[in-house]
């Protein structure tokens, strides 16, 4: 019998080990995501009064930028070209606002899901399973780093575009008065010449917040789904390992028990992975639906803006911003659908492995269990948004095709 002190020491030992593991996913695989989300006040594990104030302050900056982009409809005559020019940038900023709201209103659910993912990680059994998670975690970190660099490049391109005339004037000064121009059509209801640099600061800060939100939130979801893909791979590994138990040929009953335990653990982690992926999509389904609709509209309008600039012989430098918006929209659509396709493929790979196992070498009882797994494989698993959009590369092609179709419709009205 252990004494009460020994029980207490054992309790704190287990608790310290669990605490150490609890920080593992956050510090090892979500470190850059944490930095990005802390910068905009939406990291799930660090919610305080200051971060709430931070969110409100940055959200006001972001939404007022969208409002001032739509306000020219009040003070200007609305022709079709004017409406398209205003909405091409406003619709892109609407994506920022939707994405920012989507994560914040579901921040508790995201925290709970990350904790459940951590719990599954704590239950991993051997070094091979940890190696699988490590590989997928590193893949998610690389994706986060690449998309962060793309976001920084987009922000730098916007700043250079805004200050190009100022830089050119410093290099080649001319003794003529010149007016300042904003990158978008905006109406602040003040003298824009006097407050030009304040307005420019507001635009840059809002774009910076929006890009950080898009990259930080997007890459966090990517990392989350990448870890679920890793869980699918672990499930496949457990099935193969269970069916390769043949070292105890003289103990068939013990072999059967070990195989059953391996198959049950594989089914359990597979079931939990599907549950986590569906639960996250269910929580943010409405916002994702809005993102898809606004994304298609933004892509169509900015494609048309590029066509207008090229066709009408406008200043070629004006093509930079619509090109950035189109590139970001297409890249975001592709990455989102690729991750969804990857989840489906990993699920299918699991049942392909079940088909390939040497089922004929095991007992009839286990053969029936394998048959049950094969029947489960007939149920198609995919990331679905409202039953209308099924995440896949085919869906990506459909969204781009739809955007081009809308662009064609707008062109035909000219």
Coordinates of C-alpha atoms in Angstrom, one line a residue:
X1 CA 0.0 0.0 0.0
X2 CA 1.3 3.4 -0.9
X3 CA 1.3 6.2 1.7
X4 CA -0.7 9.4 1.1
X5 CA 2.6 11.3 0.4
X6 CA 3.5 8.8 -2.3
X7 CA 0.1 9.2 -3.9
X8 CA 0.5 13.0 -3.8
X9 CA 3.9 12.8 -5.4
X10 CA 2.5 10.5 -8.1
X11 CA -0.3 12.9 -8.7
X12 CA 2.0 15.9 -9.2
X13 CA 4.3 13.8 -11.4
X14 CA 1.5 12.9 -13.7
X15 CA 0.1 16.4 -13.7
X16 CA 3.5 17.9 -14.5
X17 CA 4.0 15.5 -17.4
X18 CA 0.6 16.3 -18.7
X19 CA 1.3 20.0 -18.4
X20 CA 4.5 19.6 -20.3
X21 CA 2.7 17.7 -23.0
X22 CA -0.1 20.3 -23.1
X23 CA 2.3 23.0 -24.1
X24 CA 3.9 20.8 -26.8
X25 CA 1.5 21.4 -29.7
X26 CA 1.3 25.1 -29.0
X27 CA 5.0 25.7 -28.6
X28 CA 6.3 23.2 -31.2
X29 CA 3.8 23.4 -34.0
X30 CA 1.7 26.5 -33.5
X31 CA 4.3 29.0 -32.5
X32 CA 4.2 31.3 -35.5
X33 CA 0.4 31.0 -35.6
X34 CA 0.3 32.1 -32.0
X35 CA 2.4 35.1 -32.7
X36 CA 0.2 36.2 -35.6
X37 CA -3.0 35.7 -33.7
X38 CA -1.7 37.4 -30.6
X39 CA -0.9 40.4 -32.8
X40 CA -4.6 40.8 -33.6
X41 CA -6.0 39.7 -30.2
X42 CA -7.6 36.4 -31.1
X43 CA -5.2 33.7 -29.8
X44 CA -7.6 31.3 -28.0
X45 CA -5.4 30.7 -24.9
X46 CA -4.6 34.4 -24.2
X47 CA -8.0 36.1 -23.7
X48 CA -7.9 39.0 -21.2
X49 CA -9.4 42.5 -21.0
X50 CA -6.4 43.9 -22.9
X51 CA -6.8 41.4 -25.8
X52 CA -10.6 42.1 -25.9
X53 CA -9.8 45.9 -26.1
X54 CA -7.2 45.1 -28.7
X55 CA -9.7 43.2 -30.8
X56 CA -12.3 45.9 -30.6
X57 CA -9.8 48.6 -31.5
X58 CA -8.4 46.7 -34.5
X59 CA -11.9 45.6 -35.6
X60 CA -13.1 49.3 -35.6
X61 CA -10.1 50.2 -37.8
X62 CA -10.9 47.4 -40.2
X63 CA -14.6 48.0 -40.5
X64 CA -14.3 51.8 -40.8
X65 CA -11.9 51.2 -43.7
X66 CA -14.6 49.1 -45.4
X67 CA -17.2 51.7 -44.6
X68 CA -15.2 54.6 -46.1
X69 CA -14.6 52.5 -49.2
X70 CA -18.4 52.2 -49.6
X71 CA -19.2 55.8 -48.7
X72 CA -18.4 57.2 -52.2
X73 CA -21.8 55.8 -53.2
X74 CA -23.3 58.6 -51.2
X75 CA -21.4 61.5 -52.7
X76 CA -20.7 60.3 -56.3
X77 CA -22.8 59.5 -59.3
X78 CA -23.0 55.7 -59.5
X79 CA -22.2 54.5 -63.0
X80 CA -21.4 50.8 -63.7
X81 CA -17.7 51.4 -64.0
X82 CA -17.6 53.4 -60.8
X83 CA -19.5 50.8 -58.9
X84 CA -17.2 48.0 -60.1
X85 CA -14.1 50.1 -59.2
X86 CA -15.4 50.7 -55.7
X87 CA -16.6 47.2 -55.0
X88 CA -13.5 45.5 -56.4
X89 CA -11.5 46.8 -53.4
X90 CA -14.4 46.9 -50.9
X91 CA -15.3 43.3 -51.5
X92 CA -11.8 42.2 -50.8
X93 CA -11.7 44.1 -47.5
X94 CA -15.1 42.5 -46.7
X95 CA -13.2 39.2 -46.7
X96 CA -10.9 40.5 -44.0
X97 CA -13.9 41.5 -41.8
X98 CA -15.7 38.2 -42.3
X99 CA -12.6 36.2 -41.5
X100 CA -11.8 38.3 -38.4
X101 CA -15.4 38.0 -37.0
X102 CA -15.5 34.2 -37.9
X103 CA -12.6 33.3 -35.7
X104 CA -13.5 35.6 -32.8
X105 CA -17.1 34.6 -32.4
X106 CA -15.9 30.9 -32.4
X107 CA -12.8 31.4 -30.3
X108 CA -14.0 29.3 -27.4
X109 CA -15.0 26.4 -29.8
X110 CA -11.6 26.7 -31.5
X111 CA -9.9 26.5 -28.1
X112 CA -11.9 23.4 -27.1
X113 CA -11.1 21.7 -30.4
X114 CA -7.4 22.4 -30.0
X115 CA -7.5 21.0 -26.5
X116 CA -9.2 17.8 -27.8
X117 CA -6.5 17.6 -30.5
X118 CA -3.9 17.9 -27.7
X119 CA -5.7 15.1 -25.7
X120 CA -5.4 12.8 -28.7
X121 CA -1.8 13.7 -29.1
X122 CA -1.2 12.8 -25.4
X123 CA -2.6 9.3 -26.0
X124 CA -0.1 8.5 -28.8
X125 CA 1.7 5.2 -28.1
X126 CA 5.1 4.9 -29.7
X127 CA 7.9 6.8 -31.4
X128 CA 6.6 6.1 -34.9
X129 CA 3.3 7.8 -34.1
X130 CA 5.1 10.8 -32.7
X131 CA 7.3 10.8 -35.8
X132 CA 4.1 11.0 -38.0
X133 CA 2.8 13.9 -36.1
X134 CA 6.2 15.6 -36.2
X135 CA 6.2 15.3 -40.0
X136 CA 2.7 16.8 -40.4
X137 CA 3.5 19.5 -37.8
X138 CA 6.6 20.5 -39.8
X139 CA 4.6 20.6 -43.0
X140 CA 2.1 22.9 -41.3
X141 CA 4.9 25.2 -40.0
X142 CA 6.4 25.4 -43.5
X143 CA 3.0 26.3 -45.0
X144 CA 2.5 29.0 -42.3
X145 CA 6.0 30.5 -43.0
X146 CA 5.4 30.6 -46.8
X147 CA 2.0 32.2 -46.5
X148 CA 3.3 34.7 -43.9
X149 CA 6.0 35.7 -46.4
X150 CA 3.4 36.1 -49.1
X151 CA 1.3 38.3 -46.8
X152 CA 4.4 40.5 -46.0
X153 CA 5.2 40.8 -49.7
X154 CA 1.6 41.9 -50.4
X155 CA 1.7 44.5 -47.7
X156 CA 5.1 45.9 -49.0
X157 CA 3.7 46.0 -52.5
X158 CA 0.7 48.1 -51.3
X159 CA 3.0 50.5 -49.4
X160 CA 5.3 50.9 -52.4
X161 CA 2.3 51.5 -54.7
X162 CA 0.9 54.2 -52.3
X163 CA 4.2 56.0 -51.9
X164 CA 5.5 55.5 -55.4
X165 CA 4.7 59.1 -56.5
X166 CA 6.3 60.4 -53.3
X167 CA 9.5 58.4 -53.9
X168 CA 9.6 59.4 -57.5
X169 CA 9.2 63.1 -56.5
X170 CA 12.1 62.8 -54.1
X171 CA 14.3 61.2 -56.7
X172 CA 13.3 63.6 -59.5
X173 CA 11.8 66.7 -57.9
X174 CA 9.7 68.9 -60.2
X175 CA 8.7 72.6 -59.5
X176 CA 5.0 71.9 -60.0
X177 CA 2.2 71.4 -57.5
X178 CA 0.8 67.9 -57.4
X179 CA -2.2 66.2 -55.7
X180 CA -2.0 63.1 -53.6
X181 CA -3.9 60.0 -54.7
X182 CA -5.3 57.2 -52.6
X183 CA -4.9 53.6 -53.7
X184 CA -8.7 53.1 -53.6
X185 CA -11.7 55.3 -54.2
X186 CA -12.7 56.4 -50.6
X187 CA -14.7 59.1 -49.0
X188 CA -13.7 60.3 -45.6
X189 CA -15.8 63.5 -45.7
X190 CA -12.8 65.7 -44.9
X191 CA -10.2 67.5 -47.0
X192 CA -8.1 64.5 -48.3
X193 CA -5.2 66.7 -49.3
X194 CA -4.8 68.0 -45.7
X195 CA -5.3 64.7 -44.0
X196 CA -3.7 62.6 -46.7
X197 CA -1.0 60.9 -44.6
X198 CA -3.5 60.2 -41.7
X199 CA -5.8 58.6 -44.2
X200 CA -2.9 56.6 -45.7
X201 CA -1.9 55.4 -42.2
X202 CA -5.5 54.3 -41.6
X203 CA -5.5 52.3 -44.9
X204 CA -2.2 50.7 -44.2
X205 CA -3.0 49.7 -40.7
X206 CA -6.4 48.2 -41.8
X207 CA -4.7 46.3 -44.6
X208 CA -2.0 45.1 -42.2
X209 CA -4.7 43.9 -39.7
X210 CA -6.6 42.2 -42.5
X211 CA -3.6 40.4 -44.0
X212 CA -2.5 39.3 -40.5
X213 CA -6.0 38.0 -39.8
X214 CA -6.2 36.2 -43.2
X215 CA -2.8 34.6 -42.8
X216 CA -2.9 33.9 -39.0
X217 CA -6.4 32.5 -38.9
X218 CA -6.0 30.6 -42.2
X219 CA -2.7 29.0 -41.3
X220 CA -4.1 28.0 -37.8
X221 CA -6.9 26.2 -39.5
X222 CA -4.4 24.6 -42.0
X223 CA -2.2 23.4 -39.1
X224 CA -5.3 22.0 -37.3
X225 CA -6.4 20.0 -40.4
X226 CA -2.8 18.9 -41.0
X227 CA -2.7 17.4 -37.6
X228 CA -6.0 15.6 -38.3
X229 CA -4.4 14.2 -41.5
X230 CA -1.6 13.0 -39.2
X231 CA -4.2 11.3 -37.0
X232 CA -5.6 9.5 -40.1
X233 CA -2.1 8.4 -41.0
X234 CA -1.6 7.1 -37.4
X235 CA -4.8 5.1 -37.7
X236 CA -3.5 3.5 -40.9
X237 CA -0.2 2.8 -39.2
X238 CA -2.0 1.1 -36.3
X239 CA -4.0 -1.1 -38.6
X240 CA -0.9 -2.3 -40.5
X241 CA 1.0 -2.8 -37.2
X242 CA -1.9 -4.8 -35.7
X243 CA -2.1 -7.1 -38.8
X244 CA 1.6 -7.7 -38.7
X245 CA 1.6 -9.4 -35.3
X246 CA 3.0 -12.8 -36.0
X247 CA 5.7 -13.3 -33.4
X248 CA 3.6 -15.3 -31.0
X249 CA 2.5 -18.1 -33.4
X250 CA 2.2 -20.6 -30.6
X251 CA -0.2 -18.3 -28.8
X252 CA -3.0 -17.7 -31.2
X253 CA -5.4 -16.4 -28.6
X254 CA -2.9 -13.8 -27.4
X255 CA -2.3 -12.8 -31.0
X256 CA -6.0 -12.3 -31.5
X257 CA -6.3 -10.1 -28.5
X258 CA -3.3 -7.9 -29.6
X259 CA -4.8 -7.6 -33.1
X260 CA -8.2 -6.7 -31.7
X261 CA -6.6 -4.1 -29.4
X262 CA -4.7 -2.6 -32.3
X263 CA -7.7 -2.4 -34.6
X264 CA -9.8 -0.9 -31.8
X265 CA -7.2 1.8 -31.2
X266 CA -7.0 2.5 -34.9
X267 CA -10.8 2.8 -35.2
X268 CA -10.9 5.1 -32.1
X269 CA -8.4 7.6 -33.4
X270 CA -10.0 7.6 -36.8
X271 CA -13.4 8.2 -35.3
X272 CA -12.1 11.1 -33.2
X273 CA -10.3 12.7 -36.2
X274 CA -13.5 12.7 -38.2
X275 CA -15.5 14.1 -35.3
X276 CA -13.0 17.0 -34.8
X277 CA -12.9 17.9 -38.5
X278 CA -16.7 17.9 -38.8
X279 CA -17.2 19.8 -35.6
X280 CA -14.9 22.6 -36.6
X281 CA -16.6 22.9 -40.0
X282 CA -20.0 22.9 -38.3
X283 CA -19.0 25.8 -36.0
X284 CA -17.8 28.1 -38.8
X285 CA -20.0 26.8 -41.6
X286 CA -22.1 30.0 -42.1
X287 CA -19.0 32.2 -42.1
X288 CA -17.3 29.9 -44.6
X289 CA -20.3 30.1 -46.8
X290 CA -20.2 33.9 -46.7
X291 CA -16.4 33.8 -47.4
X292 CA -17.0 31.7 -50.5
X293 CA -19.7 34.0 -51.9
X294 CA -17.8 37.2 -51.2
X295 CA -14.5 35.6 -52.5
X296 CA -16.1 34.7 -55.8
X297 CA -17.6 38.2 -56.2
X298 CA -14.2 39.8 -55.3
X299 CA -12.4 37.6 -57.8
X300 CA -14.8 38.4 -60.6
X301 CA -14.7 42.2 -60.0
X302 CA -10.9 42.4 -59.8
X303 CA -10.5 40.3 -62.9
X304 CA -12.8 42.8 -64.6
X305 CA -10.7 45.7 -63.2
X306 CA -7.6 44.2 -64.7
X307 CA -9.3 43.9 -68.0
X308 CA -10.5 47.5 -67.8
X309 CA -7.0 48.8 -67.1
X310 CA -5.4 46.8 -69.9
X311 CA -8.2 47.6 -72.5
X312 CA -8.7 51.3 -71.8
X313 CA -5.0 52.1 -71.6
X314 CA -5.1 53.4 -68.0
X315 CA -2.0 53.9 -65.9
X316 CA -0.5 50.5 -65.9
X317 CA 0.6 50.8 -62.2
X318 CA -3.0 50.7 -61.2
X319 CA -3.1 47.0 -62.2
X320 CA -0.9 46.1 -59.2
X321 CA -3.7 46.2 -56.5
X322 CA -6.3 44.2 -58.5
X323 CA -3.6 41.7 -59.4
X324 CA -2.7 41.3 -55.7
X325 CA -6.3 40.9 -54.8
X326 CA -6.8 38.3 -57.6
X327 CA -3.7 36.4 -56.6
X328 CA -4.7 36.3 -52.9
X329 CA -8.2 35.1 -53.7
X330 CA -7.1 32.3 -56.0
X331 CA -4.3 31.2 -53.6
X332 CA -6.7 31.2 -50.7
X333 CA -9.3 29.2 -52.6
X334 CA -6.7 26.7 -53.8
X335 CA -5.1 26.2 -50.3
X336 CA -8.5 25.7 -48.6
X337 CA -9.7 23.2 -51.2
X338 CA -6.4 21.4 -51.3
X339 CA -6.5 20.9 -47.5
X340 CA -10.1 19.6 -47.7
X341 CA -9.0 17.3 -50.6
X342 CA -6.1 16.1 -48.5
X343 CA -8.4 15.1 -45.6
X344 CA -10.6 13.1 -48.0
X345 CA -7.5 11.4 -49.5
X346 CA -6.1 10.4 -46.1
X347 CA -9.5 8.9 -45.1
X348 CA -9.6 7.0 -48.4
X349 CA -6.0 5.8 -47.9
X350 CA -7.0 4.3 -44.6
X351 CA -9.6 2.0 -46.1
X352 CA -7.3 1.2 -49.0
X353 CA -4.9 -0.2 -46.4
X354 CA -7.8 -2.2 -44.9
X355 CA -8.4 -3.7 -48.3
X356 CA -4.7 -4.7 -48.7
X357 CA -4.2 -6.4 -45.3
X358 CA -3.7 -10.1 -45.1
X359 CA -7.2 -10.8 -43.7
X360 CA -7.0 -14.5 -44.7
X361 CA -4.3 -15.2 -42.1
X362 CA -6.4 -14.1 -39.1
X363 CA -9.3 -15.7 -37.3
X364 CA -12.9 -15.5 -38.5
X365 CA -13.8 -13.2 -35.7
X366 CA -11.2 -10.6 -36.8
X367 CA -12.2 -11.1 -40.5
X368 CA -15.8 -10.0 -39.6
X369 CA -14.3 -6.9 -37.9
X370 CA -12.3 -6.1 -41.0
X371 CA -15.5 -6.6 -43.1
X372 CA -17.2 -4.0 -40.9
X373 CA -14.3 -1.6 -41.5
X374 CA -14.7 -2.1 -45.2
X375 CA -18.4 -1.3 -45.0
X376 CA -17.6 1.9 -43.1
X377 CA -15.3 2.8 -46.0
X378 CA -18.3 3.0 -48.4
X379 CA -19.5 6.1 -46.5
X380 CA -17.9 9.0 -48.3
X381 CA -16.1 11.5 -46.0
X382 CA -15.6 15.1 -47.3
X383 CA -15.5 18.6 -45.9
X384 CA -18.9 20.0 -46.9
X385 CA -20.2 23.6 -46.5
X386 CA -23.9 23.7 -46.2
X387 CA -24.2 20.7 -48.5
X388 CA -23.5 23.0 -51.5
X389 CA -19.7 23.2 -51.5
X390 CA -17.6 20.0 -51.0
X391 CA -14.0 20.9 -50.4
X392 CA -11.9 19.5 -53.2
X393 CA -9.7 20.4 -56.1
X394 CA -12.8 20.0 -58.3
X395 CA -14.6 22.6 -56.1
X396 CA -11.6 25.0 -56.5
X397 CA -11.9 24.6 -60.3
X398 CA -15.7 25.2 -60.1
X399 CA -15.2 28.4 -58.0
X400 CA -12.7 29.8 -60.4
X401 CA -14.8 28.9 -63.4
X402 CA -17.8 30.6 -61.7
X403 CA -15.8 33.7 -61.1
X404 CA -14.7 33.9 -64.7
X405 CA -18.4 33.4 -65.8
X406 CA -19.5 36.3 -63.6
X407 CA -16.6 38.4 -65.1
X408 CA -17.9 37.5 -68.6
X409 CA -21.4 38.5 -67.6
X410 CA -20.2 41.9 -66.3
X411 CA -18.2 42.4 -69.5
X412 CA -21.2 41.6 -71.7
X413 CA -23.1 44.5 -70.0
X414 CA -20.6 47.1 -71.2

